[in-house]
Each structure stands twice: as structure tokens, then as C-alpha cells.
Coordinates of C-alpha atoms in Angstrom, one line a residue:
Chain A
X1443 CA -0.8 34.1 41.7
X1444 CA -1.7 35.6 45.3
X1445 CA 2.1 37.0 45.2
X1446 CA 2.1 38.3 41.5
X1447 CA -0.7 40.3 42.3
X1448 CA 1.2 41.9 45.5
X1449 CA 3.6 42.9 43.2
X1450 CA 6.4 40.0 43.8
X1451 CA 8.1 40.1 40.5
X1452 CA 10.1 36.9 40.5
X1453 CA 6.1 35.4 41.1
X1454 CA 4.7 37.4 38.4
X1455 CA 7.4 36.2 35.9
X1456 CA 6.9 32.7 37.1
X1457 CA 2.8 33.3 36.4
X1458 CA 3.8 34.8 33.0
X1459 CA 6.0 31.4 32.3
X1460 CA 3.2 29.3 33.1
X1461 CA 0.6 31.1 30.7
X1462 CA 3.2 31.4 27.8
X1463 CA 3.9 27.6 28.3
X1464 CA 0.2 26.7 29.3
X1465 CA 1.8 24.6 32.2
X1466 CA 1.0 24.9 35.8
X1467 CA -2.7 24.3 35.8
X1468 CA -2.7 27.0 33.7
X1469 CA -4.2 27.6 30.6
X1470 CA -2.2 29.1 27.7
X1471 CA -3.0 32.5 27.7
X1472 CA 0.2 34.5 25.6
X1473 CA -1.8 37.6 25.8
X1474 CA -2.1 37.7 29.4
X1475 CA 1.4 36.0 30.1
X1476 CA 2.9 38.7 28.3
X1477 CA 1.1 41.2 30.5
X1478 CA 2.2 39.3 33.7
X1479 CA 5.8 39.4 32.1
X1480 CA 5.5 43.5 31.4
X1481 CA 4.4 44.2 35.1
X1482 CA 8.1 42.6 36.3
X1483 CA 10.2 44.1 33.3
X1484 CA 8.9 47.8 34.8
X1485 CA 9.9 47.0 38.1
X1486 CA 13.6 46.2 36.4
X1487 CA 13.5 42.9 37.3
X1488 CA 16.5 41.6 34.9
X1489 CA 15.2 37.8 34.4
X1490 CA 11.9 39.4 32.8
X1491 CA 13.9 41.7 31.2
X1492 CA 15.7 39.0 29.4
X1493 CA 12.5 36.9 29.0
X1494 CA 10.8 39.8 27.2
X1495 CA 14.0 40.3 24.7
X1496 CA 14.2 36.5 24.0
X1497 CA 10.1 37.0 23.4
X1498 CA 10.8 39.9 20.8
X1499 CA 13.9 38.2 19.5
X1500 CA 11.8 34.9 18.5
X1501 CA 8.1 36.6 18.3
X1502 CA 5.2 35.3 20.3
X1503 CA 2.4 34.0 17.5
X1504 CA 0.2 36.7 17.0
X1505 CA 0.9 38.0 20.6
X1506 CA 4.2 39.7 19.7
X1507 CA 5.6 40.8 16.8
X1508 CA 9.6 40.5 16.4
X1509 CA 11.6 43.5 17.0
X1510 CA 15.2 43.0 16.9
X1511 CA 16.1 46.8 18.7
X1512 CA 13.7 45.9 21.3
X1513 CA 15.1 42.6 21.6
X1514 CA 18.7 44.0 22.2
X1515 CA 17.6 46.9 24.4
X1516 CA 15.9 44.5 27.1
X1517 CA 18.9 42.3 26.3
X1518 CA 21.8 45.0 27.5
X1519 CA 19.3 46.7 30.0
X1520 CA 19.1 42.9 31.7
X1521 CA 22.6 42.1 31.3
X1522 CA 24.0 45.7 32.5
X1523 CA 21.9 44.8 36.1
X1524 CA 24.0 42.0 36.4
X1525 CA 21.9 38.5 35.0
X1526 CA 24.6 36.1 34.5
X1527 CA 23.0 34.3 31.1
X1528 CA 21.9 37.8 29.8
X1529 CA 26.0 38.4 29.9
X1530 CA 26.4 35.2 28.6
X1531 CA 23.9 35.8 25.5
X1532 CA 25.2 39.6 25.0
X1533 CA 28.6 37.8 24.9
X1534 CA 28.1 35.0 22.0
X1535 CA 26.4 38.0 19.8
X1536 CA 29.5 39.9 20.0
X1537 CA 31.6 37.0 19.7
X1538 CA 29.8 36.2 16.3
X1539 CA 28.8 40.1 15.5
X1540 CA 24.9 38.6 14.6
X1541 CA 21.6 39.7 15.9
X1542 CA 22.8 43.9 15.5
X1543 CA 25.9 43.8 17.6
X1544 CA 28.7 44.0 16.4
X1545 CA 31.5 41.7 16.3
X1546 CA 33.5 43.0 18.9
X1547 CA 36.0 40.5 20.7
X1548 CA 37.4 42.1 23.6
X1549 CA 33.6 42.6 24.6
X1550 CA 32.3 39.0 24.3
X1551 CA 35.6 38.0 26.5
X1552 CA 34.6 40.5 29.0
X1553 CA 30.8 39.7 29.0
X1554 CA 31.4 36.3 29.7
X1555 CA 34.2 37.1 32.0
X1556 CA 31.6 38.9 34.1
X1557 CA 29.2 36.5 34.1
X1558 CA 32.0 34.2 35.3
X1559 CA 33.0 36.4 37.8
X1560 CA 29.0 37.2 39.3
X1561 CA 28.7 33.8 41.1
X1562 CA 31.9 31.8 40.4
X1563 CA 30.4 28.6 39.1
X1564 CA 28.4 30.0 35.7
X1565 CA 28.6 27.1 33.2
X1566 CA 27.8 28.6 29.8
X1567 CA 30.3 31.0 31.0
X1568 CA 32.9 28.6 32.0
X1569 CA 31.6 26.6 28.8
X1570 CA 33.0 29.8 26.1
X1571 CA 35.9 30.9 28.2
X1572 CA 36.8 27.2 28.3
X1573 CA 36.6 27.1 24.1
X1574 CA 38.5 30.2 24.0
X1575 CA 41.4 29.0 25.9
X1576 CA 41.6 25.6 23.9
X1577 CA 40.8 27.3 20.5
X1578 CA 42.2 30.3 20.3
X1579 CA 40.1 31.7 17.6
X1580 CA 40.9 35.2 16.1
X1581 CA 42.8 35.7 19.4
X1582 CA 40.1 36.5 21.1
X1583 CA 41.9 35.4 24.7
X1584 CA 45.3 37.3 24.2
X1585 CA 47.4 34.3 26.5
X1586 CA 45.6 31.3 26.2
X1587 CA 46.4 28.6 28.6
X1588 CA 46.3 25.2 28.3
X1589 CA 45.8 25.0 32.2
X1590 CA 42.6 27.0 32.0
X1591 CA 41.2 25.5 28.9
X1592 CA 41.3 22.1 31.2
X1593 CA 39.5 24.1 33.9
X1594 CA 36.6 25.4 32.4
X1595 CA 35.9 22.6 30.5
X1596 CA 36.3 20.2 33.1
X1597 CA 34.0 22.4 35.3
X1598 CA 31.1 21.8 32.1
X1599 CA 32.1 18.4 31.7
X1600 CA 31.9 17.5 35.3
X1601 CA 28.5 19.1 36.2
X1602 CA 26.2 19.0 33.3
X1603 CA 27.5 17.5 30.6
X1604 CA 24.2 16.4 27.9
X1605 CA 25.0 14.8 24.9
X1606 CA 29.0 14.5 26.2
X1607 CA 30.3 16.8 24.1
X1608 CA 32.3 18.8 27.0
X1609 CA 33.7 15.6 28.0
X1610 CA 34.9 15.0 24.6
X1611 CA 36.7 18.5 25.2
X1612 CA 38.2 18.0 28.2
X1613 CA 39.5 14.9 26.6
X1614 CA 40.7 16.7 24.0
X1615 CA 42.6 20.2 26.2
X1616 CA 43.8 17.2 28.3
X1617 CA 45.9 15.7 25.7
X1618 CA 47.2 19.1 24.6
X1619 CA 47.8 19.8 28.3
X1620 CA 49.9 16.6 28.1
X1621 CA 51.5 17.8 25.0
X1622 CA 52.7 21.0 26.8
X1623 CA 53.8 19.4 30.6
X1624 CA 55.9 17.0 28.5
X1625 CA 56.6 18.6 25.1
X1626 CA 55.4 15.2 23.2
X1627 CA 52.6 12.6 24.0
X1628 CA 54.0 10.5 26.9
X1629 CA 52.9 7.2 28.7
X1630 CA 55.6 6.6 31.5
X1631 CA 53.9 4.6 33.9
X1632 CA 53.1 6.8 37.1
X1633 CA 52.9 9.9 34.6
X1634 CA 50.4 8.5 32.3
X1635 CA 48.1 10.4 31.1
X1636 CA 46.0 7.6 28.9
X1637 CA 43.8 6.2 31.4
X1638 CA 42.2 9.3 31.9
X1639 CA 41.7 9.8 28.3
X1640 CA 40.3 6.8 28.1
X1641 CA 37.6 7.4 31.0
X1642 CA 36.7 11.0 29.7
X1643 CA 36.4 9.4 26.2
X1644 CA 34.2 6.5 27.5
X1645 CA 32.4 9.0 29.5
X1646 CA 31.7 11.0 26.3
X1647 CA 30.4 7.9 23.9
X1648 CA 28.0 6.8 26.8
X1649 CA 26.2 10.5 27.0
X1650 CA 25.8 9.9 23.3
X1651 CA 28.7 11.7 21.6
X1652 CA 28.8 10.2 18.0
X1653 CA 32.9 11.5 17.4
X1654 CA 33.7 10.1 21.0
X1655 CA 32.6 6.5 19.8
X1656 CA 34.3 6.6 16.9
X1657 CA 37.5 8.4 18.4
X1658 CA 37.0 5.7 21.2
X1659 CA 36.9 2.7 18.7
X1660 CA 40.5 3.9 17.1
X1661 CA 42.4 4.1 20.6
X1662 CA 41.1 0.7 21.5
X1663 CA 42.6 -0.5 18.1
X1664 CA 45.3 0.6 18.3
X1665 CA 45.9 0.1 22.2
X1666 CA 44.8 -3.7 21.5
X1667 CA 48.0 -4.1 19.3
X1668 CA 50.6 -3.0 21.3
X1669 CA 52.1 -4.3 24.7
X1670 CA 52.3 -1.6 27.1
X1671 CA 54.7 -2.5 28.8
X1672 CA 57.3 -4.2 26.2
X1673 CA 55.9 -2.3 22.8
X1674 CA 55.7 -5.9 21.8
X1675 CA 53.0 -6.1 18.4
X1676 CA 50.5 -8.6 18.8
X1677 CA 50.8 -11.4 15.8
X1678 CA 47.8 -11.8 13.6
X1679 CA 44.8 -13.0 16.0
X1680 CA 46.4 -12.8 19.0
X1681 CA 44.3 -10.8 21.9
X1682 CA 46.8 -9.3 24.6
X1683 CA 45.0 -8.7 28.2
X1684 CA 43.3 -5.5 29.1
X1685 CA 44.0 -3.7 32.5
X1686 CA 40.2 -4.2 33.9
X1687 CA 40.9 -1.3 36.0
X1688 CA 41.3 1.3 33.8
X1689 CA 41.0 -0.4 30.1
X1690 CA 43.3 1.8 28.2
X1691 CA 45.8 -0.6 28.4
X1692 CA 46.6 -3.9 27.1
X1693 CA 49.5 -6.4 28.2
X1694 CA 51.2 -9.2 26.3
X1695 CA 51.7 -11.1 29.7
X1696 CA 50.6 -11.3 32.9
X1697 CA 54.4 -10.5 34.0
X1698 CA 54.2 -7.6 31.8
X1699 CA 51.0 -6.3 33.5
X1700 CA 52.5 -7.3 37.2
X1701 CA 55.9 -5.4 35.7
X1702 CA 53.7 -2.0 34.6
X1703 CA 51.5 -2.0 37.7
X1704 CA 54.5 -1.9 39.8
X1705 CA 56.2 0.8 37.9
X1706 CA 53.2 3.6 38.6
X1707 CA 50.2 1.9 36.4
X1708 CA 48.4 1.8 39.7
X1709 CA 49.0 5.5 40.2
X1710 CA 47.2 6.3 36.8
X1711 CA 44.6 3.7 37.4
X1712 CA 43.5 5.6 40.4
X1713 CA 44.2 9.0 39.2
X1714 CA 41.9 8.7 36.2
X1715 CA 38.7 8.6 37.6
X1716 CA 39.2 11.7 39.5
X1717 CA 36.9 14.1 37.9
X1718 CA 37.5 17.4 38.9
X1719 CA 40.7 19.0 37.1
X1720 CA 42.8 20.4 40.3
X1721 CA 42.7 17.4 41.9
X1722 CA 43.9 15.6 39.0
X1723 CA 46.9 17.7 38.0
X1724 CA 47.2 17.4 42.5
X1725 CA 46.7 13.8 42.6
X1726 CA 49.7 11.3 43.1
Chain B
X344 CA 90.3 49.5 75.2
X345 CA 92.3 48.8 71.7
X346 CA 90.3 47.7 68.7
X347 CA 91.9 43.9 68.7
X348 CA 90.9 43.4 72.0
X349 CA 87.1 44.6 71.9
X350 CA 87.3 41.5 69.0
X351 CA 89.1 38.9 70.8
X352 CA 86.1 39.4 73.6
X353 CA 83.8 36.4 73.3
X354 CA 80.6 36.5 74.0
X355 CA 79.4 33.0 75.7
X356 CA 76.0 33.1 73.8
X357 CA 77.6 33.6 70.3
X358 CA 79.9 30.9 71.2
X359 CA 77.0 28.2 71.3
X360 CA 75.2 29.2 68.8
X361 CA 78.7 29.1 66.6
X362 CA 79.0 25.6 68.0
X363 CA 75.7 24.6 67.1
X364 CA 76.2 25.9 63.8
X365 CA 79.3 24.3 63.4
X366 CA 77.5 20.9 64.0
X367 CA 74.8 21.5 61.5
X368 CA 78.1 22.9 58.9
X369 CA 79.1 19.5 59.9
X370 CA 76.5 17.0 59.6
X371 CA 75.4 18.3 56.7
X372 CA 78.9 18.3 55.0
X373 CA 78.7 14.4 56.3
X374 CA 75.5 13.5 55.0
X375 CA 76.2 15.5 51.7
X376 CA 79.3 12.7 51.2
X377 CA 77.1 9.9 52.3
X378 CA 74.5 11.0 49.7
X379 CA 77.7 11.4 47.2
X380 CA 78.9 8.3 47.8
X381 CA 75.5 6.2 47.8
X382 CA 74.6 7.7 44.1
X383 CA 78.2 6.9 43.1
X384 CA 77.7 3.8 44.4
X385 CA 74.5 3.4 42.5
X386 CA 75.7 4.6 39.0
X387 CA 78.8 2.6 39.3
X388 CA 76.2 -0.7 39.0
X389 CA 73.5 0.2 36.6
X390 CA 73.8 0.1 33.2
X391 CA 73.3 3.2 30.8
X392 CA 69.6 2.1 29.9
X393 CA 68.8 2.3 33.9
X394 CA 70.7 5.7 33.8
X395 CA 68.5 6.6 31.0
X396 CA 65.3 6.0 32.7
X397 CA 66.3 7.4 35.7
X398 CA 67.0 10.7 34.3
X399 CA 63.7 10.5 32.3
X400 CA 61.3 10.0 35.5
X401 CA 63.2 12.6 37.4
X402 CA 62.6 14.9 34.1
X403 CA 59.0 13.7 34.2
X404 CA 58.4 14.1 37.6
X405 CA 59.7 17.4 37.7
X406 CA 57.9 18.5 34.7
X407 CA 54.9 17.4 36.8
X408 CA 55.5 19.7 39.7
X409 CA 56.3 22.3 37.3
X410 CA 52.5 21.6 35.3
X411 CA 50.6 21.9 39.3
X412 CA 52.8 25.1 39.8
X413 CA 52.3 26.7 36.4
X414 CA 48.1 26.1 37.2
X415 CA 48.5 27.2 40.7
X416 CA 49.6 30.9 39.0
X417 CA 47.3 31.0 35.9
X418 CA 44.1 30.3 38.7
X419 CA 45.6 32.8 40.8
X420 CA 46.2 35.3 38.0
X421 CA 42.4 34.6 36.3
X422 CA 40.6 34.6 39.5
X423 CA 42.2 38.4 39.8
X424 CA 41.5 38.9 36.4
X425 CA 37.8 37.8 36.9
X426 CA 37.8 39.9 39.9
X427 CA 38.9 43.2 37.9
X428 CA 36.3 42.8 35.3
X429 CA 33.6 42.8 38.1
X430 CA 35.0 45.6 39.5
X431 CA 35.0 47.6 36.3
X432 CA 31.0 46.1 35.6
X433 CA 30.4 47.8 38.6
X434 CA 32.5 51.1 38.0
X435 CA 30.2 51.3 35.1
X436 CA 26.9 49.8 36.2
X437 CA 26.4 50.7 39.6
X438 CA 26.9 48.3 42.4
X439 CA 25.2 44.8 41.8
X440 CA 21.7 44.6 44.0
X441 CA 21.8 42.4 47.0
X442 CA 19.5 41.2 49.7
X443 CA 20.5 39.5 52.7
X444 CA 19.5 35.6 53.3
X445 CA 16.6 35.5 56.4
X446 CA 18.8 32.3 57.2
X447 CA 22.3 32.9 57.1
X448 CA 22.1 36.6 56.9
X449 CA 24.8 36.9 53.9
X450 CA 24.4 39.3 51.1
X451 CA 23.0 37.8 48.1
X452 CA 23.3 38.8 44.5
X453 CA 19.5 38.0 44.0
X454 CA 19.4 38.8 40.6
X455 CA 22.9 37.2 39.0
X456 CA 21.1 33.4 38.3
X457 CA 18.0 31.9 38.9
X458 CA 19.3 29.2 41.4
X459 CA 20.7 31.3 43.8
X460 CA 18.2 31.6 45.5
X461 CA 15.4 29.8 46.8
X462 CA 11.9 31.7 47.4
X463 CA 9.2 31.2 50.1
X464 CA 6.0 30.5 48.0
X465 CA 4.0 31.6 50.7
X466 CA 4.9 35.1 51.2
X467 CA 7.8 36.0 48.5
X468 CA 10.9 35.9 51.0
X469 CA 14.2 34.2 49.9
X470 CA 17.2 31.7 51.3
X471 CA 20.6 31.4 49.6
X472 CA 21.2 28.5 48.1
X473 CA 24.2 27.4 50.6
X474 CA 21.2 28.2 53.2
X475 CA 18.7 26.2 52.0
X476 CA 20.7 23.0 51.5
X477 CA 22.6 23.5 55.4
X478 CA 18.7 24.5 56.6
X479 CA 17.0 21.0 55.0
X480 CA 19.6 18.3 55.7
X481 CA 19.4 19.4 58.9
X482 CA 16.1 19.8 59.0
X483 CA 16.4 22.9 60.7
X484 CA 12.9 24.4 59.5
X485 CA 10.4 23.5 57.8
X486 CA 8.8 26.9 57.8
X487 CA 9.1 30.4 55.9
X488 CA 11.4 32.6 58.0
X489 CA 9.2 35.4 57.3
X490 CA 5.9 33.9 57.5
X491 CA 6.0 30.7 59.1
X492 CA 4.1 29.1 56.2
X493 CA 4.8 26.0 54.9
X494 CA 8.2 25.7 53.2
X495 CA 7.7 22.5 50.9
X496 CA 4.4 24.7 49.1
X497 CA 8.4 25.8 47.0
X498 CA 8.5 22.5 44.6
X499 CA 5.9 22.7 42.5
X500 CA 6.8 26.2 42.0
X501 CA 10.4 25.6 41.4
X502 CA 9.7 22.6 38.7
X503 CA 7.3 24.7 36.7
X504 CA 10.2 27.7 36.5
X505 CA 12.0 25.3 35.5
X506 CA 10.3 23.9 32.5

């Protein structure tokens, strides 16, 4: 408090938090939050700037009513002074054309490219270039890459991934990675891809991603019925043994297990749990 | 002096080097037809199904090296493309505000994110982030640069942003 009322703006958004919230040991005050918040936003502080626009966006009670132009104003004014998730915002509203701006493609891709670019490591800016590369919608990314649609989403997936969705993704651009390297699904042991899947996939369902269990559940199926060594079917009841390493794999035999593990299995049993993406496509 | 002999002149130098040269012309030649041989030798004992695989991990394993190549160029190309796009944000937005770090004495772009920085409750100064993390395993301070107040007065502060 001592600092807001020097004049330390980052302080004097941090009070007006606190008294919007009513956290802190603070009581919650809206009215004088949003004063708090006004003294930083004229001092062109560009987090307050974007606090305030997501405060007249959403309205505050009877503190604030909505205004949509002022919203967008604060909005660009924050953005243009370089906030990464102001660029990130300003990027999804010209991505979708809601909100007043208009849909505008080449704009969203260079918003979030910024934001990207300001400190290397943005995630909800590695998070919509990463869905752009993999889903090409409307073009918006005029190359796409399979490469960088594993990048990005592995960079979400790996770092802060609630409710698994991103790992779900990656699992997903992996596979069509797969598709591209080797122009076809392929399991060669030593080049084998399914492991991995299998670890993003599990990773996924146990962050809570309803499709990964049930994606998860067909895989292991189907895996459970095949040798994966020999392609031999299992017979009606018959349980084939699981690779406890990985478990994406099952084997008629233990000579068909030894036989696959020599061939490269170990390779892919190692290789899979590496999470980040370069080191991955890198690893042996 | 005629034209034939000015050519017939050896110099002692060139004439090792063309020796050596000569060796390596050789042993390569030789190891070339020792290489022939052994993969004739190979082929001439597998059957077409071992052929057949062989081929397809070489195909794979190229493919492979062709996958860690093709990424090495799209990072390279995206990471200038990212690069371009700041430079233009700043062509048309003025150059991005910085302070330097009382630690580590880098430029920081204070106001890109909220967690690159960390700031000194006590009197409103800031470390990077990179600082902050070198400056507590260490244990290097415990102390505002600026102020010499107590540094750990931050967490509380930091949790409540946060929320």
C-alpha cells in the first residue's frame, strides 16, 4: 500500500486486485479498487491497461458499467505497449471477428506472432500458433508445418497442461508428424512412433481428458489383439504380454518380446518418455 | 627456357603431396572394393525378405534424418520469422520499454508478462526472472538490491497477484 501511494504502478494494480477480489486482508471495495486501477492505467502501465478493458468488457456490479469501445481502446492501447496476453487476447478477437474487431486473419497470426516473439516462451501464444499449424483453418498460417504444430504444442503440453487437452494434441500433431516422416502410419521397431503415443495419451486421460480415455481404451483394444512382433491375432480369451516398459505393446511370446526388444523396441521404450519435442525427433 | 621444359620441372613439394594423394586415391579405391565385396558377399546369402527389410530400415532411417533436418530449417526459418514481426511491432510502436535488472544488469522487457520479473516489496525495484532464481539457489542475497530490505516480504505479494 506504502508503494501504491508513492506512485509504483505495478503496487497500485496489485492493491486494486486485492480490493476488486476482497483478498489480501483487504476488504472488497470495487469502488476504490477501480480508482487504485485508474491511477496505473494513466501512468500507461499496460497490465492495468488490460485489467481495466477486461473490467469494461465484463462490467464491475454497479461499479462499472460495460462499454465495449472502451474495452477495445484499453485493449489495443495495452497490447500496442507490448503486454504479451493483451496480444494474445487482441489476437483471438480477430481470429473470430467478435467483440467489434473484425475478423481479420493475417492480424490474429501476427498478434500472436508478437506475443510469441516478446519473451520466447508465451504459452497461450505457442498454444494458437500451435492449433494453427495442426488445423489449418481458413488458411490462416499460409505453410503450415507439421514440425511446428508438434513444437508449440508440445511446448503447452509440456509446461502447463490442465485438464490434458494439449497433451491430447501433441498426441494427435505427433501422429500426423508420423504420417508425413513416413508417408503412412509405421511401427518398425527402432522407428516407432507408438510408445510415445501411448505416454502422451496416458498422460492426457490422467489430467482428466474425457476423449483421451476413450481414445486410450480403443488403442489398448486393439494393441491387446495383435502380436507385435509376429502380427499373430490372439484366439478368443487369450491375453498376450504387455511391454511393462512402455505398454503400448503386447507380445504373443516371451521370444517374440526378446525378438522385438532386440530389433529397436528398447530405443522407443526410452525415447517415449522424452518430453520435450527436439529432443525427441533428436533422440536415438 | 622452352615451354616443355618449364613443365617437366618438378617441384619436390608437389611431388609429396602427389604421393600422398596418390595413397589416399589408393586406399580409398581398396577399401571401396572391400566394401563392394563384403555387401556382395552379404546379398549373395540373405534371402529377398532380409533384402526387403534391409532396404526398408535404411528408407526409414533416412526418412528420420530427413524429419530432424526438415525441423532444424522450419525452427530456423520461424524463429526469423518471429524475429521480423517484432521488428515491424516496433517500426510501428516504438521500441519496447526496458529496465535493466539491479542483479544481472540485463535489459528487461518489464512490461511484456507478469513473470518476468520479480519486484522488491519493500521499495518497488525489480530482478529478472533468470536473476532471481541464480540469486536464491545460491543464496546470494537475501536483501533488496536497492534498499537492503527484506527480500522474502515478495511472497505474499506475489500469491495474492496471482489469485
Amino acid at each position: 500500500m506504502a508503494l501504491a501511494k508513492r506512485g509504483v504502478a505495478w503496487a497500485q494494480m496489485a492493491v486494486s486486485k486485492c480490493m476488486i477480489n476482497g483478498i489480501g486482508g483487504f476488504k472488497k471495495q470495487e469502488k476504490s479498487g477501480l480508482e487504485w486501477v485508474n491511477k496505473a492505467v494513466t501512468q500507461n502501465y499496460p497490465p492495468a491497461l488490460y485489467l481495466l478493458s477486461d473490467k469494461y468488457r465484463f462490467g464491475l456490479a454497479s461499479v462499472l458499467r460495460k462499454s465495449q469501445a472502451k474495452a477495445n481502446e484499453l485493449l489495443v492501447k495495452s497490447a500496442n505497449l507490448g503486454y504479451g496476453p493483451a496480444n494474445v487476447f487482441l489476437s483471438n478477437m480477430h481470429f473470430q471477428g467478435t467483440d467489434g474487431f473484425e475478423k481479420d486473419k493475417d492480424e490474429a497470426y501476427y498478434r500472436a506472432s508478437v506475443a510469441m516473439a516478446l519473451d520466447g516462451s508465451d504459452k497461450a501464444a505457442a498454444m494458437l500458433l500451435g492449433l494453427w499449424h495442426q488445423f489449418p483453418y481458413e488458411g490462416i498460417i499460409t505453410e503450415p508445418s507439421d514440425y511446428l504444430a508438434c513444437y508449440y504444442l508440445n511446448h503447452v503440453a509440456a509446461t502447463e497442461d490442465h485438464g490434458g487437452m494439449y497433451s491430447y494434441l501433441y498426441c494427435q500433431s505427433l501422429q500426423t508428424l508420423n504420417k508425413h516422416l513416413h508417408n503412412g502410419p509405421l511401427s518398425i521397431p527402432g522407428f516407432d512412433m507408438v510408445p510415445a503415443l501411448f505416454f502422451w495419451m496416458r498422460r492426457s486421460r490422467d489430467l482428466g481428458y474425457s476423449h483421451a480415455l476413450n481414445q486410450l481404451k480403443k488403442w489398448e483394444s486393439l494393441g491387446q489383439s495383435l502380436c507385435a512382433n509376429c502380427s499373430k491375432e490372439a484366439q478368443n480369451g487369450e491375453k498376450f504380454k504387455q511391454c511393462s516398459k512402455c505398454r503400448a505393446h503386447w507380445y504373443c511370446s516371451k521370444e517374440c518380446q526378446v525378438e522385438a526388444w532386440g530389433a529397436g523396441h528398447k530405443k522407443d521404450c526410452k525415447r517415449a518418455r522424452v518430453i520435450k519435442f527436439e529432443d525427441y525427433l533428436n533422440a536415438e | 627456357m622452352s615451354e616443355d621444359s618449364r613443365a617437366q620441372a618438378p617441384d619436390p613439394r608437389t611431388g609429396q603431396e602427389g604421393d600422398k594423394d596418390q595413397h589416399q586415391t589408393d586406399a580409398d579405391g581398396i577399401q571401396q572394393q572391400t566394401d563392394e565385396d563384403r555387401l556382395l558377399q552379404e546379398t549373395e546369402n540373405d534371402t529377398v525378405d532380409d533384402l526387403h527389410s534391409r532396404a526398408v530400415i535404411r528408407l526409414v532411417s533416412s526418412q528420420k534424418k530427413v524429419g530432424q533436418l526438415e525441423f532444424k530449417y522450419q525452427n530456423l526459418v520461424e524463429k526469423k520469422r518471429l524475429s521480423r514481426a517484432l521488428s515491424i511491432f516496433e517500426e510501428e510502436h516504438g521500441v519496447l520499454y526496458s529496465e535493466p535488472c539491479l542483479l544481472c544488469l540485463d535489459n528487461i522487457h518489464v512490461n511484456v508478462e507478469d513473470d518476468l520479473t520479480e519486484a522488491f516489496i519493500c521499495c518497488g525495484g525489480f530482478i529478472s526472472g533468470p536473476a532471481r532464481g541464480i540469486a536464491r539457489n545460491q543464496g546470494w542475497v537475501s536483501a533488496s538490491a536497492l534498499c537492503v530490505g527484506d527480500l522474502l516480504l515478495k511472497r505474499p505479494m506475489q500469491n495474492m497477484l496471482q489469485n
